Amino acid sequence: MKIFSVISSFVILLLLSPLQSAAVTINYAAGFPINPSYTWDSSSDQFVQVMDGLFGSGDILTQVNGFVGETETWYGNSAYSVILEEIAGYEYNTTFGWYEKNAHLTSNGGIFIGVDSNGDDANTILGGKYFGFYIDPNGNSSNRMYTEHALNYNANYQVAIFQINNSMYDYLLAWEDLSLSGSTDRDYQDMILKVRVNPVPEPATMLLLGSGLVAFAGIGRKKFFNKKK
């Protein structure tokens, strides 16, 4: 009877207690200028609140730029991009695209234009290139901002790049569309995208695969001739 009473009390206490909201784990780069508790945007949703809305408990975002050995560009055959959220005055005009590393002034391609919205996706064929991404805030290409911070005005970090759940292929790009050299809220939620990079197989992998196919063909040929005998 006492055990039943204790269990009943525990259940009642659990039901009366406020439910804890699911929260994504965010590992920020030390010293990075992101401001997770401040925004000028009308929704008033702060960075952490936005991430909680996009992801759930158990998800991990680990920032991979803003330190030595950072990830700012990728190498791959293609990239699949999805707009997750835009919270900015420029949301109806800002464009998003890709550029080839070391050729950013002459080689780039648009992926999303201003009229694109949450949930819109696109697969970009890159054909085995080193590449990065950019935004044109308010559609203004003269104010282009790159994932490589060295290409930005005053080498500003205009995007926070996160690895999603420790995947080598899944990344989150969280952009600040106002120059960090001017007046800005540093909220990094003006344009948020998820990107999956489809890598090019390494030469060693291709060699191993090729050797396996040759060996397989040899075994098949041997069986064929053995049957003829």
mmCIF file of N, CA and C in Angstrom, residues 100-209:
data_model
loop_
_atom_site.group_PDB
_atom_site.id
_atom_site.type_symbol
_atom_site.label_atom_id
_atom_site.label_comp_id
_atom_site.label_asym_id
_atom_site.label_seq_id
_atom_site.Cartn_x
_atom_site.Cartn_y
_atom_site.Cartn_z
ATOM 1 N N GLU A 100 33.207 28.852 -57.052
ATOM 2 C CA GLU A 100 34.367 27.971 -57.102
ATOM 3 C C GLU A 100 35.520 28.629 -56.367
ATOM 4 N N LYS A 101 36.133 27.888 -55.464
ATOM 5 C CA LYS A 101 37.242 28.434 -54.688
ATOM 6 C C LYS A 101 38.360 28.900 -55.614
ATOM 7 N N ASN A 102 38.937 30.044 -55.283
ATOM 8 C CA ASN A 102 40.017 30.677 -56.051
ATOM 9 C C ASN A 102 39.557 31.243 -57.387
ATOM 10 N N ALA A 103 38.249 31.191 -57.655
ATOM 11 C CA ALA A 103 37.721 31.786 -58.884
ATOM 12 C C ALA A 103 36.411 32.495 -58.559
ATOM 13 N N HIS A 104 36.313 33.036 -57.345
ATOM 14 C CA HIS A 104 35.033 33.559 -56.862
ATOM 15 C C HIS A 104 34.551 34.787 -57.623
ATOM 16 N N LEU A 105 35.460 35.502 -58.292
ATOM 17 C CA LEU A 105 35.050 36.713 -59.003
ATOM 18 C C LEU A 105 34.516 36.402 -60.402
ATOM 19 N N THR A 106 34.842 35.231 -60.919
ATOM 20 C CA THR A 106 34.442 34.926 -62.290
ATOM 21 C C THR A 106 33.538 33.699 -62.401
ATOM 22 N N SER A 107 33.503 32.870 -61.362
ATOM 23 C CA SER A 107 32.733 31.629 -61.456
ATOM 24 C C SER A 107 31.808 31.496 -60.257
ATOM 25 N N ASN A 108 30.523 31.657 -60.492
ATOM 26 C CA ASN A 108 29.565 31.465 -59.413
ATOM 27 C C ASN A 108 28.208 31.115 -60.016
ATOM 28 N N GLY A 109 27.355 30.541 -59.217
ATOM 29 C CA GLY A 109 26.043 30.162 -59.704
ATOM 30 C C GLY A 109 24.984 30.409 -58.653
ATOM 31 N N GLY A 110 23.835 30.924 -59.081
ATOM 32 C CA GLY A 110 22.746 31.168 -58.149
ATOM 33 C C GLY A 110 22.021 29.882 -57.802
ATOM 34 N N ILE A 111 21.573 29.779 -56.565
ATOM 35 C CA ILE A 111 20.784 28.627 -56.115
ATOM 36 C C ILE A 111 19.374 29.072 -55.741
ATOM 37 N N PHE A 112 19.274 30.084 -54.877
ATOM 38 C CA PHE A 112 17.974 30.627 -54.485
ATOM 39 C C PHE A 112 17.940 32.129 -54.742
ATOM 40 N N ILE A 113 16.786 32.620 -55.163
ATOM 41 C CA ILE A 113 16.599 34.057 -55.314
ATOM 42 C C ILE A 113 15.639 34.535 -54.236
ATOM 43 N N GLY A 114 15.441 35.842 -54.166
ATOM 44 C CA GLY A 114 14.667 36.421 -53.073
ATOM 45 C C GLY A 114 13.281 35.857 -52.852
ATOM 46 N N VAL A 115 12.608 35.452 -53.928
ATOM 47 C CA VAL A 115 11.233 34.969 -53.776
ATOM 48 C C VAL A 115 11.170 33.557 -53.203
ATOM 49 N N ASP A 116 12.312 32.849 -53.184
ATOM 50 C CA ASP A 116 12.325 31.509 -52.589
ATOM 51 C C ASP A 116 12.091 31.631 -51.083
ATOM 52 N N SER A 117 11.476 30.601 -50.500
ATOM 53 C CA SER A 117 11.109 30.692 -49.091
ATOM 54 C C SER A 117 11.388 29.380 -48.365
ATOM 55 N N ASN A 118 11.011 29.320 -47.092
ATOM 56 C CA ASN A 118 11.272 28.165 -46.250
ATOM 57 C C ASN A 118 10.801 26.867 -46.912
ATOM 58 N N GLY A 119 11.670 25.869 -46.886
ATOM 59 C CA GLY A 119 11.337 24.571 -47.457
ATOM 60 C C GLY A 119 11.766 24.398 -48.900
ATOM 61 N N ASP A 120 12.082 25.500 -49.583
ATOM 62 C CA ASP A 120 12.543 25.376 -50.967
ATOM 63 C C ASP A 120 13.913 24.692 -50.975
ATOM 64 N N ASP A 121 14.111 23.818 -51.957
ATOM 65 C CA ASP A 121 15.363 23.072 -52.016
ATOM 66 C C ASP A 121 15.893 23.048 -53.442
ATOM 67 N N ALA A 122 17.174 22.688 -53.561
ATOM 68 C CA ALA A 122 17.808 22.631 -54.876
ATOM 69 C C ALA A 122 19.037 21.747 -54.802
ATOM 70 N N ASN A 123 19.273 20.997 -55.871
ATOM 71 C CA ASN A 123 20.483 20.190 -55.975
ATOM 72 C C ASN A 123 21.395 20.837 -57.005
ATOM 73 N N THR A 124 22.607 21.157 -56.605
ATOM 74 C CA THR A 124 23.551 21.844 -57.474
ATOM 75 C C THR A 124 24.651 20.887 -57.906
ATOM 76 N N ILE A 125 24.814 20.693 -59.204
ATOM 77 C CA ILE A 125 25.859 19.824 -59.731
ATOM 78 C C ILE A 125 27.161 20.618 -59.813
ATOM 79 N N LEU A 126 28.198 20.124 -59.160
ATOM 80 C CA LEU A 126 29.462 20.843 -59.089
ATOM 81 C C LEU A 126 30.569 20.159 -59.887
ATOM 82 N N GLY A 127 30.427 18.879 -60.123
ATOM 83 C CA GLY A 127 31.389 18.170 -60.964
ATOM 84 C C GLY A 127 32.776 18.053 -60.382
ATOM 85 N N GLY A 128 32.883 17.843 -59.090
ATOM 86 C CA GLY A 128 34.190 17.659 -58.454
ATOM 87 C C GLY A 128 34.978 18.944 -58.362
ATOM 88 N N LYS A 129 34.464 19.888 -57.577
ATOM 89 C CA LYS A 129 35.117 21.194 -57.415
ATOM 90 C C LYS A 129 35.281 21.533 -55.935
ATOM 91 N N TYR A 130 36.297 22.361 -55.657
ATOM 92 C CA TYR A 130 36.380 23.002 -54.349
ATOM 93 C C TYR A 130 35.469 24.218 -54.424
ATOM 94 N N PHE A 131 34.548 24.335 -53.499
ATOM 95 C CA PHE A 131 33.555 25.394 -53.612
ATOM 96 C C PHE A 131 33.153 25.931 -52.236
ATOM 97 N N GLY A 132 32.544 27.099 -52.275
ATOM 98 C CA GLY A 132 31.956 27.705 -51.083
ATOM 99 C C GLY A 132 30.605 28.273 -51.456
ATOM 100 N N PHE A 133 29.975 28.959 -50.496
ATOM 101 C CA PHE A 133 28.664 29.563 -50.737
ATOM 102 C C PHE A 133 28.720 31.063 -50.448
ATOM 103 N N TYR A 134 27.735 31.777 -50.972
ATOM 104 C CA TYR A 134 27.655 33.217 -50.740
ATOM 105 C C TYR A 134 26.198 33.642 -50.616
ATOM 106 N N ILE A 135 25.984 34.829 -50.066
ATOM 107 C CA ILE A 135 24.683 35.498 -50.158
ATOM 108 C C ILE A 135 24.903 36.901 -50.702
ATOM 109 N N ASP A 136 23.893 37.405 -51.399
ATOM 110 C CA ASP A 136 23.837 38.808 -51.800
ATOM 111 C C ASP A 136 22.742 39.452 -50.960
ATOM 112 N N PRO A 137 23.087 40.119 -49.861
ATOM 113 C CA PRO A 137 22.063 40.724 -48.997
ATOM 114 C C PRO A 137 21.206 41.721 -49.755
ATOM 115 N N ASN A 138 19.903 41.568 -49.643
ATOM 116 C CA ASN A 138 18.949 42.432 -50.332
ATOM 117 C C ASN A 138 19.125 42.377 -51.842
ATOM 118 N N GLY A 139 19.736 41.279 -52.337
ATOM 119 C CA GLY A 139 19.943 41.111 -53.773
ATOM 120 C C GLY A 139 21.071 41.939 -54.336
ATOM 121 N N ASN A 140 21.889 42.541 -53.484
ATOM 122 C CA ASN A 140 22.960 43.436 -53.916
ATOM 123 C C ASN A 140 24.270 42.665 -54.044
ATOM 124 N N SER A 141 24.665 42.337 -55.268
ATOM 125 C CA SER A 141 25.873 41.544 -55.485
ATOM 126 C C SER A 141 27.148 42.304 -55.131
ATOM 127 N N SER A 142 27.086 43.622 -55.091
ATOM 128 C CA SER A 142 28.275 44.405 -54.730
ATOM 129 C C SER A 142 28.577 44.295 -53.238
ATOM 130 N N ASN A 143 27.638 43.748 -52.484
ATOM 131 C CA ASN A 143 27.832 43.557 -51.038
ATOM 132 C C ASN A 143 27.883 42.063 -50.713
ATOM 133 N N ARG A 144 28.359 41.266 -51.650
ATOM 134 C CA ARG A 144 28.365 39.802 -51.513
ATOM 135 C C ARG A 144 29.159 39.353 -50.289
ATOM 136 N N MET A 145 28.640 38.327 -49.618
ATOM 137 C CA MET A 145 29.284 37.767 -48.429
ATOM 138 C C MET A 145 29.535 36.283 -48.659
ATOM 139 N N TYR A 146 30.740 35.832 -48.301
ATOM 140 C CA TYR A 146 31.186 34.480 -48.609
ATOM 141 C C TYR A 146 31.365 33.622 -47.358
ATOM 142 N N THR A 147 31.345 32.300 -47.567
ATOM 143 C CA THR A 147 31.671 31.414 -46.445
ATOM 144 C C THR A 147 33.143 31.539 -46.064
ATOM 145 N N GLU A 148 33.998 31.863 -47.026
ATOM 146 C CA GLU A 148 35.399 32.139 -46.714
ATOM 147 C C GLU A 148 35.497 33.567 -46.179
ATOM 148 N N HIS A 149 35.764 33.694 -44.902
ATOM 149 C CA HIS A 149 35.729 35.035 -44.297
ATOM 150 C C HIS A 149 36.773 35.973 -44.886
ATOM 151 N N ALA A 150 37.896 35.425 -45.381
ATOM 152 C CA ALA A 150 38.952 36.271 -45.940
ATOM 153 C C ALA A 150 38.485 37.031 -47.173
ATOM 154 N N LEU A 151 37.423 36.566 -47.830
ATOM 155 C CA LEU A 151 36.902 37.239 -49.024
ATOM 156 C C LEU A 151 35.930 38.361 -48.677
ATOM 157 N N ASN A 152 35.516 38.432 -47.433
ATOM 158 C CA ASN A 152 34.537 39.446 -47.020
ATOM 159 C C ASN A 152 35.211 40.757 -46.627
ATOM 160 N N TYR A 153 34.418 41.806 -46.623
ATOM 161 C CA TYR A 153 34.922 43.119 -46.224
ATOM 162 C C TYR A 153 35.506 43.024 -44.820
ATOM 163 N N ASN A 154 36.744 43.493 -44.665
ATOM 164 C CA ASN A 154 37.467 43.428 -43.393
ATOM 165 C C ASN A 154 37.605 42.002 -42.861
ATOM 166 N N ALA A 155 37.542 41.017 -43.779
ATOM 167 C CA ALA A 155 37.657 39.598 -43.400
ATOM 168 C C ALA A 155 36.646 39.219 -42.321
ATOM 169 N N ASN A 156 35.443 39.771 -42.441
ATOM 170 C CA ASN A 156 34.400 39.507 -41.449
ATOM 171 C C ASN A 156 33.826 38.100 -41.582
ATOM 172 N N TYR A 157 33.477 37.516 -40.452
ATOM 173 C CA TYR A 157 32.754 36.241 -40.435
ATOM 174 C C TYR A 157 31.258 36.545 -40.537
ATOM 175 N N GLN A 158 30.726 36.507 -41.746
ATOM 176 C CA GLN A 158 29.316 36.828 -41.968
ATOM 177 C C GLN A 158 28.402 35.612 -41.871
ATOM 178 N N VAL A 159 28.985 34.440 -41.688
ATOM 179 C CA VAL A 159 28.191 33.221 -41.567
ATOM 180 C C VAL A 159 28.784 32.346 -40.472
ATOM 181 N N ALA A 160 27.909 31.745 -39.689
ATOM 182 C CA ALA A 160 28.328 30.734 -38.721
ATOM 183 C C ALA A 160 28.029 29.375 -39.356
ATOM 184 N N ILE A 161 29.045 28.537 -39.457
ATOM 185 C CA ILE A 161 28.906 27.234 -40.112
ATOM 186 C C ILE A 161 28.951 26.134 -39.051
ATOM 187 N N PHE A 162 27.918 25.305 -39.053
ATOM 188 C CA PHE A 162 27.822 24.230 -38.065
ATOM 189 C C PHE A 162 27.774 22.873 -38.753
ATOM 190 N N GLN A 163 28.473 21.908 -38.178
ATOM 191 C CA GLN A 163 28.351 20.514 -38.588
ATOM 192 C C GLN A 163 27.150 19.933 -37.845
ATOM 193 N N ILE A 164 26.295 19.211 -38.548
ATOM 194 C CA ILE A 164 25.072 18.677 -37.951
ATOM 195 C C ILE A 164 25.283 17.233 -37.518
ATOM 196 N N ASN A 165 25.122 17.004 -36.219
ATOM 197 C CA ASN A 165 25.225 15.648 -35.656
ATOM 198 C C ASN A 165 26.513 14.935 -36.067
ATOM 199 N N ASN A 166 27.602 15.710 -36.100
ATOM 200 C CA ASN A 166 28.941 15.171 -36.390
ATOM 201 C C ASN A 166 29.054 14.518 -37.765
ATOM 202 N N SER A 167 28.123 14.833 -38.666
ATOM 203 C CA SER A 167 28.191 14.300 -40.020
ATOM 204 C C SER A 167 29.238 15.061 -40.830
ATOM 205 N N MET A 168 30.013 14.351 -41.616
ATOM 206 C CA MET A 168 31.016 14.990 -42.464
ATOM 207 C C MET A 168 30.392 15.628 -43.692
ATOM 208 N N TYR A 169 29.097 15.402 -43.892
ATOM 209 C CA TYR A 169 28.455 15.858 -45.126
ATOM 210 C C TYR A 169 27.313 16.848 -44.890
ATOM 211 N N ASP A 170 26.792 16.940 -43.667
ATOM 212 C CA ASP A 170 25.636 17.791 -43.381
ATOM 213 C C ASP A 170 26.041 19.023 -42.584
ATOM 214 N N TYR A 171 25.696 20.207 -43.115
ATOM 215 C CA TYR A 171 26.113 21.462 -42.501
ATOM 216 C C TYR A 171 24.945 22.448 -42.429
ATOM 217 N N LEU A 172 25.048 23.336 -41.465
ATOM 218 C CA LEU A 172 24.091 24.427 -41.302
ATOM 219 C C LEU A 172 24.834 25.735 -41.555
ATOM 220 N N LEU A 173 24.268 26.581 -42.417
ATOM 221 C CA LEU A 173 24.839 27.904 -42.681
ATOM 222 C C LEU A 173 23.896 28.944 -42.111
ATOM 223 N N ALA A 174 24.357 29.687 -41.124
ATOM 224 C CA ALA A 174 23.537 30.707 -40.466
ATOM 225 C C ALA A 174 24.163 32.073 -40.731
ATOM 226 N N TRP A 175 23.493 32.884 -41.559
ATOM 227 C CA TRP A 175 24.082 34.122 -42.067
ATOM 228 C C TRP A 175 23.650 35.348 -41.272
ATOM 229 N N GLU A 176 24.565 36.287 -41.137
ATOM 230 C CA GLU A 176 24.282 37.645 -40.693
ATOM 231 C C GLU A 176 24.374 38.532 -41.929
ATOM 232 N N ASP A 177 23.262 39.166 -42.325
ATOM 233 C CA ASP A 177 23.239 39.877 -43.612
ATOM 234 C C ASP A 177 23.622 41.346 -43.529
ATOM 235 N N LEU A 178 23.975 41.838 -42.346
ATOM 236 C CA LEU A 178 24.493 43.194 -42.203
ATOM 237 C C LEU A 178 25.985 43.115 -41.883
ATOM 238 N N SER A 179 26.784 43.941 -42.534
ATOM 239 C CA SER A 179 28.227 43.883 -42.355
ATOM 240 C C SER A 179 28.621 44.073 -40.897
ATOM 241 N N LEU A 180 29.505 43.210 -40.424
ATOM 242 C CA LEU A 180 29.983 43.318 -39.055
ATOM 243 C C LEU A 180 30.826 44.567 -38.841
ATOM 244 N N SER A 181 31.193 45.212 -39.949
ATOM 245 C CA SER A 181 31.963 46.451 -39.841
ATOM 246 C C SER A 181 31.061 47.661 -39.629
ATOM 247 N N GLY A 182 29.742 47.449 -39.708
ATOM 248 C CA GLY A 182 28.799 48.547 -39.495
ATOM 249 C C GLY A 182 27.896 48.271 -38.316
ATOM 250 N N SER A 183 26.702 48.797 -38.386
ATOM 251 C CA SER A 183 25.716 48.604 -37.324
ATOM 252 C C SER A 183 24.954 47.310 -37.584
ATOM 253 N N THR A 184 25.043 46.365 -36.664
ATOM 254 C CA THR A 184 24.434 45.051 -36.867
ATOM 255 C C THR A 184 24.101 44.410 -35.527
ATOM 256 N N ASP A 185 23.146 43.473 -35.529
ATOM 257 C CA ASP A 185 22.775 42.792 -34.286
ATOM 258 C C ASP A 185 23.520 41.483 -34.078
ATOM 259 N N ARG A 186 24.268 41.017 -35.111
ATOM 260 C CA ARG A 186 25.068 39.793 -35.012
ATOM 261 C C ARG A 186 24.232 38.590 -34.567
ATOM 262 N N ASP A 187 23.006 38.493 -35.064
ATOM 263 C CA ASP A 187 22.138 37.399 -34.602
ATOM 264 C C ASP A 187 22.262 36.129 -35.437
ATOM 265 N N TYR A 188 22.859 36.211 -36.620
ATOM 266 C CA TYR A 188 23.139 35.046 -37.465
ATOM 267 C C TYR A 188 21.912 34.155 -37.690
ATOM 268 N N GLN A 189 20.796 34.794 -37.981
ATOM 269 C CA GLN A 189 19.592 34.025 -38.301
ATOM 270 C C GLN A 189 18.834 34.650 -39.468
ATOM 271 N N ASP A 190 19.516 35.559 -40.179
ATOM 272 C CA ASP A 190 18.861 36.264 -41.280
ATOM 273 C C ASP A 190 18.552 35.323 -42.443
ATOM 274 N N MET A 191 19.418 34.353 -42.672
ATOM 275 C CA MET A 191 19.147 33.308 -43.652
ATOM 276 C C MET A 191 19.824 32.032 -43.152
ATOM 277 N N ILE A 192 19.041 30.995 -42.929
ATOM 278 C CA ILE A 192 19.554 29.737 -42.383
ATOM 279 C C ILE A 192 19.281 28.620 -43.383
ATOM 280 N N LEU A 193 20.331 27.903 -43.755
ATOM 281 C CA LEU A 193 20.204 26.842 -44.740
ATOM 282 C C LEU A 193 20.878 25.568 -44.259
ATOM 283 N N LYS A 194 20.329 24.456 -44.681
ATOM 284 C CA LYS A 194 20.961 23.162 -44.454
ATOM 285 C C LYS A 194 21.543 22.702 -45.781
ATOM 286 N N VAL A 195 22.786 22.243 -45.743
ATOM 287 C CA VAL A 195 23.466 21.815 -46.967
ATOM 288 C C VAL A 195 24.041 20.421 -46.767
ATOM 289 N N ARG A 196 23.807 19.543 -47.730
ATOM 290 C CA ARG A 196 24.443 18.226 -47.743
ATOM 291 C C ARG A 196 25.406 18.183 -48.921
ATOM 292 N N VAL A 197 26.669 17.905 -48.623
ATOM 293 C CA VAL A 197 27.699 17.830 -49.654
ATOM 294 C C VAL A 197 27.882 16.379 -50.067
ATOM 295 N N ASN A 198 27.774 16.110 -51.364
ATOM 296 C CA ASN A 198 28.003 14.774 -51.894
ATOM 297 C C ASN A 198 29.445 14.694 -52.381
ATOM 298 N N PRO A 199 30.287 13.955 -51.664
ATOM 299 C CA PRO A 199 31.728 13.987 -51.958
ATOM 300 C C PRO A 199 32.112 13.206 -53.201
ATOM 301 N N VAL A 200 33.299 13.498 -53.718
ATOM 302 C CA VAL A 200 33.883 12.733 -54.812
ATOM 303 C C VAL A 200 34.684 11.607 -54.174
ATOM 304 N N PRO A 201 34.501 10.345 -54.607
ATOM 305 C CA PRO A 201 35.279 9.241 -54.036
ATOM 306 C C PRO A 201 36.774 9.502 -54.153
ATOM 307 N N GLU A 202 37.513 9.198 -53.095
ATOM 308 C CA GLU A 202 38.962 9.393 -53.105
ATOM 309 C C GLU A 202 39.618 8.430 -54.089
ATOM 310 N N PRO A 203 40.779 8.822 -54.662
ATOM 311 C CA PRO A 203 41.461 7.952 -55.636
ATOM 312 C C PRO A 203 41.725 6.547 -55.089
ATOM 313 N N ALA A 204 42.101 6.457 -53.804
ATOM 314 C CA ALA A 204 42.381 5.144 -53.216
ATOM 315 C C ALA A 204 41.126 4.276 -53.201
ATOM 316 N N THR A 205 39.986 4.916 -52.919
ATOM 317 C CA THR A 205 38.718 4.185 -52.907
ATOM 318 C C THR A 205 38.365 3.699 -54.299
ATOM 319 N N MET A 206 38.568 4.577 -55.292
ATOM 320 C CA MET A 206 38.286 4.200 -56.668
ATOM 321 C C MET A 206 39.200 3.065 -57.124
ATOM 322 N N LEU A 207 40.492 3.115 -56.694
ATOM 323 C CA LEU A 207 41.445 2.064 -57.059
ATOM 324 C C LEU A 207 41.028 0.736 -56.453
ATOM 325 N N LEU A 208 40.608 0.791 -55.181
ATOM 326 C CA LEU A 208 40.160 -0.422 -54.501
ATOM 327 C C LEU A 208 38.918 -0.997 -55.175
ATOM 328 N N LEU A 209 37.998 -0.101 -55.535
ATOM 329 C CA LEU A 209 36.780 -0.536 -56.221
ATOM 330 C C LEU A 209 37.122 -1.151 -57.574
#
